[in-house]
Short mmCIF file of C-alpha atoms (C1' of nucleotides) in Angstrom, two decimals:
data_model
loop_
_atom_site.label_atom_id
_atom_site.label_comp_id
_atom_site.label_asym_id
_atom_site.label_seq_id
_atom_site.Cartn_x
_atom_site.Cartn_y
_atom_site.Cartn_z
CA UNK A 1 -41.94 33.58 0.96
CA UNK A 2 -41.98 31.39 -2.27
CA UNK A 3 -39.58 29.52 -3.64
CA UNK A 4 -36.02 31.07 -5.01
CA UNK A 5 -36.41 31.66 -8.84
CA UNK A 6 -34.64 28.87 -10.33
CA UNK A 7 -31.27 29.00 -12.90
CA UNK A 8 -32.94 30.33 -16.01
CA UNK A 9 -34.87 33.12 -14.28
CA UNK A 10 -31.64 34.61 -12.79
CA UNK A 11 -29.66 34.62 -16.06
CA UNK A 12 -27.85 31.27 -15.28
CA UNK A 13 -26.63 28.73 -17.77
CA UNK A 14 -28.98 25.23 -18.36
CA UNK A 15 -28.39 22.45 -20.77
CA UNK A 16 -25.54 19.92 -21.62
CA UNK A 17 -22.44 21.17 -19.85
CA UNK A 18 -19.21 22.02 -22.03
CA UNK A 19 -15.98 20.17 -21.05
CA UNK A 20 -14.74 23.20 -19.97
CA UNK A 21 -17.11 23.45 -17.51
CA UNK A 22 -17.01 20.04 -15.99
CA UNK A 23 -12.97 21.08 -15.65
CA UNK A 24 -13.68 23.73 -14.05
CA UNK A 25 -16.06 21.86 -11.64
CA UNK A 26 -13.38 19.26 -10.86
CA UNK A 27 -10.70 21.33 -10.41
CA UNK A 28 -12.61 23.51 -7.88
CA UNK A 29 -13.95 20.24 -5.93
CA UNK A 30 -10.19 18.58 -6.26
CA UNK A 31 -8.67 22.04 -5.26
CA UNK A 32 -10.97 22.43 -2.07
CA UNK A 33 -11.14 19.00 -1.04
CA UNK A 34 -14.55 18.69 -1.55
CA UNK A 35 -17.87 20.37 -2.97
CA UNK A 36 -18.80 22.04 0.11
CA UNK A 37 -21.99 24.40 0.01
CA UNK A 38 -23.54 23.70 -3.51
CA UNK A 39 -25.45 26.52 -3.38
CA UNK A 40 -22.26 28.96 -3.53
CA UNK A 41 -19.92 26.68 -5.27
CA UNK A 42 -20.91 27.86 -8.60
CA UNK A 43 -20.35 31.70 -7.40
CA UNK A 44 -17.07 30.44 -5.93
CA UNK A 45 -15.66 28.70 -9.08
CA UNK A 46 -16.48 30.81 -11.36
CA UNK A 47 -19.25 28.87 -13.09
CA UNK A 48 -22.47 30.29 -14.63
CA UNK A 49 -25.19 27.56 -13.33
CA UNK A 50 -27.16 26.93 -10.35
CA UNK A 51 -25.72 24.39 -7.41
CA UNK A 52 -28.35 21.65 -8.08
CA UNK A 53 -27.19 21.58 -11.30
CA UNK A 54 -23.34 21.56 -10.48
CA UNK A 55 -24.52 18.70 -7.79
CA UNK A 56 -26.05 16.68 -10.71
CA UNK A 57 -23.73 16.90 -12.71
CA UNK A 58 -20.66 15.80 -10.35
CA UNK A 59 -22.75 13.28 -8.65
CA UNK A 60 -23.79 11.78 -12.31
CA UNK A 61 -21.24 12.24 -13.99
CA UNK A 62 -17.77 13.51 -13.11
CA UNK A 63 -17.72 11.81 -9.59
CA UNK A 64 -14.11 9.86 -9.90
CA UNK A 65 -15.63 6.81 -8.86
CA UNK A 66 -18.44 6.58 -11.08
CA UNK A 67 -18.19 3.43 -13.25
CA UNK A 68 -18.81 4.09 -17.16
CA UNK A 69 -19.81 1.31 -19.33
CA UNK A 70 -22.86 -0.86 -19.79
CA UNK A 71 -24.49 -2.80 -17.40
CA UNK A 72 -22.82 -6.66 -16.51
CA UNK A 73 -25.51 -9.19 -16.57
CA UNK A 74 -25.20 -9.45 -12.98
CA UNK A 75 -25.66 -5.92 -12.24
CA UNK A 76 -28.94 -6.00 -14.09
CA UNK A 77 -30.07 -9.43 -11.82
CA UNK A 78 -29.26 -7.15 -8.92
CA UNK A 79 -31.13 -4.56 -10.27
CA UNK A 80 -34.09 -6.54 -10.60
CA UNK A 81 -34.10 -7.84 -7.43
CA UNK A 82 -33.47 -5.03 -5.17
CA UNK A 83 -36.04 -3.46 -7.31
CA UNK A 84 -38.46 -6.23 -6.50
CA UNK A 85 -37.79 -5.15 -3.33
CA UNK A 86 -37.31 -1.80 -2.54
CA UNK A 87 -39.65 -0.37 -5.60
CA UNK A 88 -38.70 2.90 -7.24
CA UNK A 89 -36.04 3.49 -4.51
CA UNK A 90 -33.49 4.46 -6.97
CA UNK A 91 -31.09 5.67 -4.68
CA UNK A 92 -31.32 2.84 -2.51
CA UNK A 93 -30.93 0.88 -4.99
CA UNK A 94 -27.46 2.49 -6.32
CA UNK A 95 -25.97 2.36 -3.54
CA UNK A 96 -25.65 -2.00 -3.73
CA UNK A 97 -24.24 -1.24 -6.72
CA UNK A 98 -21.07 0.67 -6.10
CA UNK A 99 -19.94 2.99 -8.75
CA UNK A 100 -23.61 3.57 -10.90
CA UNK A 101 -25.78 6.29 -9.83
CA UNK A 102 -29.52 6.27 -9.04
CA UNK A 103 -29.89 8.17 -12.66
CA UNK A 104 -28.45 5.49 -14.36
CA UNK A 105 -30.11 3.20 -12.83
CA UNK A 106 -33.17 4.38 -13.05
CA UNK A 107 -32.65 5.22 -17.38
CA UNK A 108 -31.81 1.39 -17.47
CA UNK A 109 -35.13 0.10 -15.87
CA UNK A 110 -37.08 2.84 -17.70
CA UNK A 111 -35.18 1.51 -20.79
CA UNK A 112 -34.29 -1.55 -20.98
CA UNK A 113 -35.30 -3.84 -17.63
CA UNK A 114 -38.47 -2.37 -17.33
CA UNK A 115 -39.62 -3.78 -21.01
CA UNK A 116 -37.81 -7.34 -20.15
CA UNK A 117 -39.94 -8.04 -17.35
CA UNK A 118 -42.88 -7.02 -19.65
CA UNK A 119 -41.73 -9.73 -22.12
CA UNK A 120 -41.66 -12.05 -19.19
CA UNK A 121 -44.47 -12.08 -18.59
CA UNK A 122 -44.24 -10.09 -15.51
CA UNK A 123 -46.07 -6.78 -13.76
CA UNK A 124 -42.62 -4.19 -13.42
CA UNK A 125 -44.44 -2.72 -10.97
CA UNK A 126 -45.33 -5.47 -8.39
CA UNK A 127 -42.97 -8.33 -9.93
CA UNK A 128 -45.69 -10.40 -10.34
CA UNK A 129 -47.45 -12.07 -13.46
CA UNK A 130 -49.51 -10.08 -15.55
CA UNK A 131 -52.09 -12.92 -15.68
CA UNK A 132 -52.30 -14.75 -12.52
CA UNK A 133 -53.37 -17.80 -14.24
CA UNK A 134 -50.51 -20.09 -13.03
CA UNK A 135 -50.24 -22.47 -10.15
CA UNK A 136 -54.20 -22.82 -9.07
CA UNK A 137 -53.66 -25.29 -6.55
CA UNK A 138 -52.10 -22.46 -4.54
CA UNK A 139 -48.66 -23.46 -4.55
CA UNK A 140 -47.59 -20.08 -6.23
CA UNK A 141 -49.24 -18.64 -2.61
CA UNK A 142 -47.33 -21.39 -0.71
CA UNK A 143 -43.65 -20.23 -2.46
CA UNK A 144 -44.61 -16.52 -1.85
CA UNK A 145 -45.21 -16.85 1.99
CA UNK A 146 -42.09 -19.07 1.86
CA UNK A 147 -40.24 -16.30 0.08
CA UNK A 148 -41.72 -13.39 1.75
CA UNK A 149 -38.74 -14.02 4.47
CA UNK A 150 -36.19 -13.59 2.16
CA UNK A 151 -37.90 -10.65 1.06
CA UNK A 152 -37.66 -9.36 4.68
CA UNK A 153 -33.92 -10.54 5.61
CA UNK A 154 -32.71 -8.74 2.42
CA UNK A 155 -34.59 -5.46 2.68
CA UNK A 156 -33.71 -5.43 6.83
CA UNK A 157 -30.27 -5.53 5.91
CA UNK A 158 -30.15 -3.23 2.86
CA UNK A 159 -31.94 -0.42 5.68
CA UNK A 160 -29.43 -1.11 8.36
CA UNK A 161 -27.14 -0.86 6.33
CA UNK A 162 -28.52 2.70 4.98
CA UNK A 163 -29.19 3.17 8.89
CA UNK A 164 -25.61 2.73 9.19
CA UNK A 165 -24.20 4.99 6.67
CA UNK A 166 -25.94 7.49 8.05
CA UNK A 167 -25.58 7.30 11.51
CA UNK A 168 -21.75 6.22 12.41
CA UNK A 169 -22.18 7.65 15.88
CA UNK A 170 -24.48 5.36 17.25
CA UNK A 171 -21.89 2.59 16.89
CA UNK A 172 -18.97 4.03 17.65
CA UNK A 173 -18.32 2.11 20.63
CA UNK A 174 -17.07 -1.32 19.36
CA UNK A 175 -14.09 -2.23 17.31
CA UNK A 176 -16.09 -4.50 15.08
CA UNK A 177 -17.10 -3.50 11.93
CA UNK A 178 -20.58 -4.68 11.40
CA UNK A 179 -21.43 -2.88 14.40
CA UNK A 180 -24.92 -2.94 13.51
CA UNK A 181 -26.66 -5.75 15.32
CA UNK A 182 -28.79 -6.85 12.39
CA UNK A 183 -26.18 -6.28 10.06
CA UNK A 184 -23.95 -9.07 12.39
CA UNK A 185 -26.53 -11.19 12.68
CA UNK A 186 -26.97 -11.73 8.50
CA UNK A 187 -23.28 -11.99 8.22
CA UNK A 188 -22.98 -14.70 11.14
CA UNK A 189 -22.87 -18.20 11.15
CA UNK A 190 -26.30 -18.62 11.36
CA UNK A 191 -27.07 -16.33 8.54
CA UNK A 192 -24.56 -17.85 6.69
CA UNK A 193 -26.20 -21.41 6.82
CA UNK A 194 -29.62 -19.76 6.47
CA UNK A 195 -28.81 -18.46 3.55
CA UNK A 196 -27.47 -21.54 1.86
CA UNK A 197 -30.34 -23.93 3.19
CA UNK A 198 -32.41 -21.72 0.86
CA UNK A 199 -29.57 -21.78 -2.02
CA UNK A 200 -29.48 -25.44 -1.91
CA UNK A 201 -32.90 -25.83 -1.44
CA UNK A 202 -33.75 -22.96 -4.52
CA UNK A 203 -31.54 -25.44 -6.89
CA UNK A 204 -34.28 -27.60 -8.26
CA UNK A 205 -37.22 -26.14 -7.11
CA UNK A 206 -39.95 -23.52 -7.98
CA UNK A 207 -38.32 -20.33 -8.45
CA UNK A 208 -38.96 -16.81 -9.28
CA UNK A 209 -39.82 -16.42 -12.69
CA UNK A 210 -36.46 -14.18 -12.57
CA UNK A 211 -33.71 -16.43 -12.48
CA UNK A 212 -31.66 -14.55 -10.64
CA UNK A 213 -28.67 -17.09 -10.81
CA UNK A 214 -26.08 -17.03 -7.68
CA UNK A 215 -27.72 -14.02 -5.83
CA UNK A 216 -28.33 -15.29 -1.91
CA UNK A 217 -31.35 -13.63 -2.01
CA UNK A 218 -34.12 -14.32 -4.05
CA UNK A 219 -36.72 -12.05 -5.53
CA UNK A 220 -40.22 -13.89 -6.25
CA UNK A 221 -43.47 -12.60 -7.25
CA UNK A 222 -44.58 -11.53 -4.03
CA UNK A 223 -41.79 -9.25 -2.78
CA UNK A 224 -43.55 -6.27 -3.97
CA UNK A 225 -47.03 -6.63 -2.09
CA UNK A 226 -44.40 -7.07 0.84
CA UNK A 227 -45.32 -5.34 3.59
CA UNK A 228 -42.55 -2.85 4.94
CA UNK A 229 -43.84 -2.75 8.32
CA UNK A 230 -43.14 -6.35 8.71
CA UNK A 231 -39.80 -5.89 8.00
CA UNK A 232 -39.19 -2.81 10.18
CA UNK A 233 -40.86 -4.92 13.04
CA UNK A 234 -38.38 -7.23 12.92
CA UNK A 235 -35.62 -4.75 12.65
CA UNK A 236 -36.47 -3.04 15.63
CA UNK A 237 -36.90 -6.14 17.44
CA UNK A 238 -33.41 -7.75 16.37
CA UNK A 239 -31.56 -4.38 16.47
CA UNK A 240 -32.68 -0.72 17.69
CA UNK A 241 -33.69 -1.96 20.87
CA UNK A 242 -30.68 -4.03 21.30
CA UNK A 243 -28.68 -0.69 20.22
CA UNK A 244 -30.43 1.62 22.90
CA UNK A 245 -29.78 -0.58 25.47
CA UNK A 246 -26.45 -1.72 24.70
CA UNK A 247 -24.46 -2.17 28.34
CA UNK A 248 -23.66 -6.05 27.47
CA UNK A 249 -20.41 -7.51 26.52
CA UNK A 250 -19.18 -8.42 23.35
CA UNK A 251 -19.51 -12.17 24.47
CA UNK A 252 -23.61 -11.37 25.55
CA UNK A 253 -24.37 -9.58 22.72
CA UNK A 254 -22.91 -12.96 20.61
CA UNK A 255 -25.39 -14.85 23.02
CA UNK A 256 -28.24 -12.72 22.27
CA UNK A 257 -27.47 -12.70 18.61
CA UNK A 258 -27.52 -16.55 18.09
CA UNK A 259 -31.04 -16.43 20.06
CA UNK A 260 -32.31 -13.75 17.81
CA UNK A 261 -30.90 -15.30 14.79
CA UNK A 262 -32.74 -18.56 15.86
CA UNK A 263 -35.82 -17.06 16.61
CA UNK A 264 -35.67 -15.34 12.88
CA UNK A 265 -34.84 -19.18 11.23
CA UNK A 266 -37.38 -20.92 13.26
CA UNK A 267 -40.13 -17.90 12.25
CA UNK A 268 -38.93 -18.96 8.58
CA UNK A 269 -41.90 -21.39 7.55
CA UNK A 270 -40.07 -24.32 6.11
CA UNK A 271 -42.02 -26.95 7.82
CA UNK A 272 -45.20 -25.36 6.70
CA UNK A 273 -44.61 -23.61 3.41
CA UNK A 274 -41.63 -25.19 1.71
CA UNK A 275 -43.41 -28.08 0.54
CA UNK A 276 -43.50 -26.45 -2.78
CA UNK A 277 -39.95 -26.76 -3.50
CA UNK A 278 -40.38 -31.24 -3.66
"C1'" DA B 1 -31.32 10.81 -49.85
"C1'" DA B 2 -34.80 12.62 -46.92
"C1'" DC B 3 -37.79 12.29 -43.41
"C1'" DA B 4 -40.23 10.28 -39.45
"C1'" DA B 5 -40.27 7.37 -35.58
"C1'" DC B 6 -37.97 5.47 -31.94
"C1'" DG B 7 -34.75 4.76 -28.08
"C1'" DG B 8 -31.15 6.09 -24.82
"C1'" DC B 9 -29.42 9.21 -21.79
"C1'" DA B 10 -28.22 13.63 -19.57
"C1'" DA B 11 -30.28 17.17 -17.35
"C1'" DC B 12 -34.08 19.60 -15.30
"C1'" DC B 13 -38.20 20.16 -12.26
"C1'" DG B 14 -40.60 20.02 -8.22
"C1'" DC B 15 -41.40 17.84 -4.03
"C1'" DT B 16 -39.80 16.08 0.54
"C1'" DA B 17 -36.47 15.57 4.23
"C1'" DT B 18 -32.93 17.44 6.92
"C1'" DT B 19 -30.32 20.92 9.12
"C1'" DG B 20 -29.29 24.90 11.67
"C1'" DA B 21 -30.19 29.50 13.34
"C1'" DT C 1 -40.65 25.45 18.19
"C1'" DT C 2 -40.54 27.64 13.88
"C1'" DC C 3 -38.93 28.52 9.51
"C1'" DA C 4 -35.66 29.37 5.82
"C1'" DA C 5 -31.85 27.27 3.48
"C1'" DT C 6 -29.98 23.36 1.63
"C1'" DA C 7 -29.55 18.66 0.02
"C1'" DG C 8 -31.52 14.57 -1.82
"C1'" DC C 9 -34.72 12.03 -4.43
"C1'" DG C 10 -37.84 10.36 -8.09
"C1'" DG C 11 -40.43 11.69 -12.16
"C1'" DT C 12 -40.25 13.94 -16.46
"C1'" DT C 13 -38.44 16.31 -20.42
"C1'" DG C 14 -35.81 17.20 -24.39
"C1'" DC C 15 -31.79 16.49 -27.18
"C1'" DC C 16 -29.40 13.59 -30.22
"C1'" DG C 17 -28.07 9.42 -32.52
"C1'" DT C 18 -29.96 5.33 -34.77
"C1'" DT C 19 -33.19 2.77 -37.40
"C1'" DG C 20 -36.97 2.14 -40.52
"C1'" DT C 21 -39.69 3.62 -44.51
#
DNA sequence: AACAACGGCAACCGCTATTGA
DNA sequence: TTCAATAGCGGTTGCCGTTGT
């Protein structure tokens, strides 16, 4: 059995959608509390297109929390640092951004950030200079190991907190909020100070050829040759496992948290790779 | 003024992942 | 366990306004 003929083979509408028929659209989503089955919600509103299309459209466009208007200049930092992390995960990346949509996201990189990072000097792709002719001595490699943690802290946190979203009933046992054990351990006291060694110590030194300005986390020219399965390592080792076999207290899993966190710090190479930043 | 080239953006297409019977 | 239905995602297309010649 092949695939259902699509919208224009069944005698359905396609194209830019009338005002009338984004009212229609919101008033049937408003009226029902919610979209329900795309795939009958055109049938059931009266409205001559196909449910991926009415999905689009609402989830581009008429959502009530979708945020018109350009781009702030730190949305577009963010951009091009989650980017530098995640890649072409334009969902992913929409969802740090609250109120744009991957679409829009993705038209402005395709657009606009896309070509900047070209005038920079810089690979869009892999974040990384399109001539590799600078810093011979190595320290480029040096920054890049250095910065290859951030990397890892910021795209561990940005998939538990996806984890998260999607799976509420795992965690549904605590009070706490950042039930997520990674997630607790970034926002803790000792993420909190590991974070602003590396602002302070960021200040004057060698950074990313992005200046990405008050962002905690840093992109550099490395993040996109970082390896995912270094990151997911560390996630399972900091949080699934502590999730599956969570009968400890509140006050143990605090314990076990600090140890983790410190075992995270002292894996950070300071002593060995931060020399770059004198 | 007319036309072509370009750029931005909304929408579509097709693939993959997830869900449920 | 299998498979169809559905949702979600990223890549691509095409329309339309703007700019350049």
């Amino acid at each position: 059995m092949g695939r259902k003929p699509c919208c224009d083979k069944m005698g359905l509408k396609k194209g830019p959608w009338t005002a009338e028929e984004d009212e229609i659209l919101v008033n049937y989503i408003n009226m029902n509390g919610g979209h329900g089955s795309w795939r009958s919600l055109p049938k059931l509103a009266g409205l001559l297109r196909c449910g991926k299309s009415c999905r689009l459209r609402w989830t581009n466009y008429l959502r009530p929390d979708i945020k018109r208007g350009s781009f702030t200049l730190e949305e577009e930092k963010l951009i091009i640092q989650l980017h530098g992390i995640l890649g072409n995960r334009w969902a992913a990346i929409a969802s740090q951004l609250p109120g744009r949509t991957d679409n829009e996201i993705k038209n402005l990189w395709n657009t606009h950030l896309k070509k900047r990072l070209i005038c920079m000097g810089l690979d869009p792709q892999t974040h990384q200079p399109l001539s590799s002719s600078c810093n011979p001595d190595g320290k480029a490699h040096a920054a890049s190991t250095s910065t290859r943690h951030m990397a890892q802290w910021e795209s561990a946190r940005l998939e538990a907190e996806a984890r998260l979203s999607r799976e509420p009933y795992l965690f549904n046992n605590s009070n706490k909020t950042d039930s997520d054990y990674f997630l607790r351990m970034w926002n803790s006291e000792v993420g909190q100070s590991f974070r602003d060694v590396h602002k302070s110590d960021n200040k004057g030194g060698c950074q990313s050829p992005i200046s990405l300005g008050s962002l905690s986390a840093t992109t550099t020219t490395d993040l996109a040759s970082n390896p995912a399965s270094i990151v997911k390592e560390d996630l399972v080792w900091g949080g699934s496992k502590k999730i599956a076999s969570d009968s400890s207290s509140s006050s143990e899993l605090e314990e076990d948290s600090c140890d983790t966190s410190l075992q995270l710090l002292l894996d950070f190479p300071i002593n060995n790779d931060m020399s770059f930043l004198e």
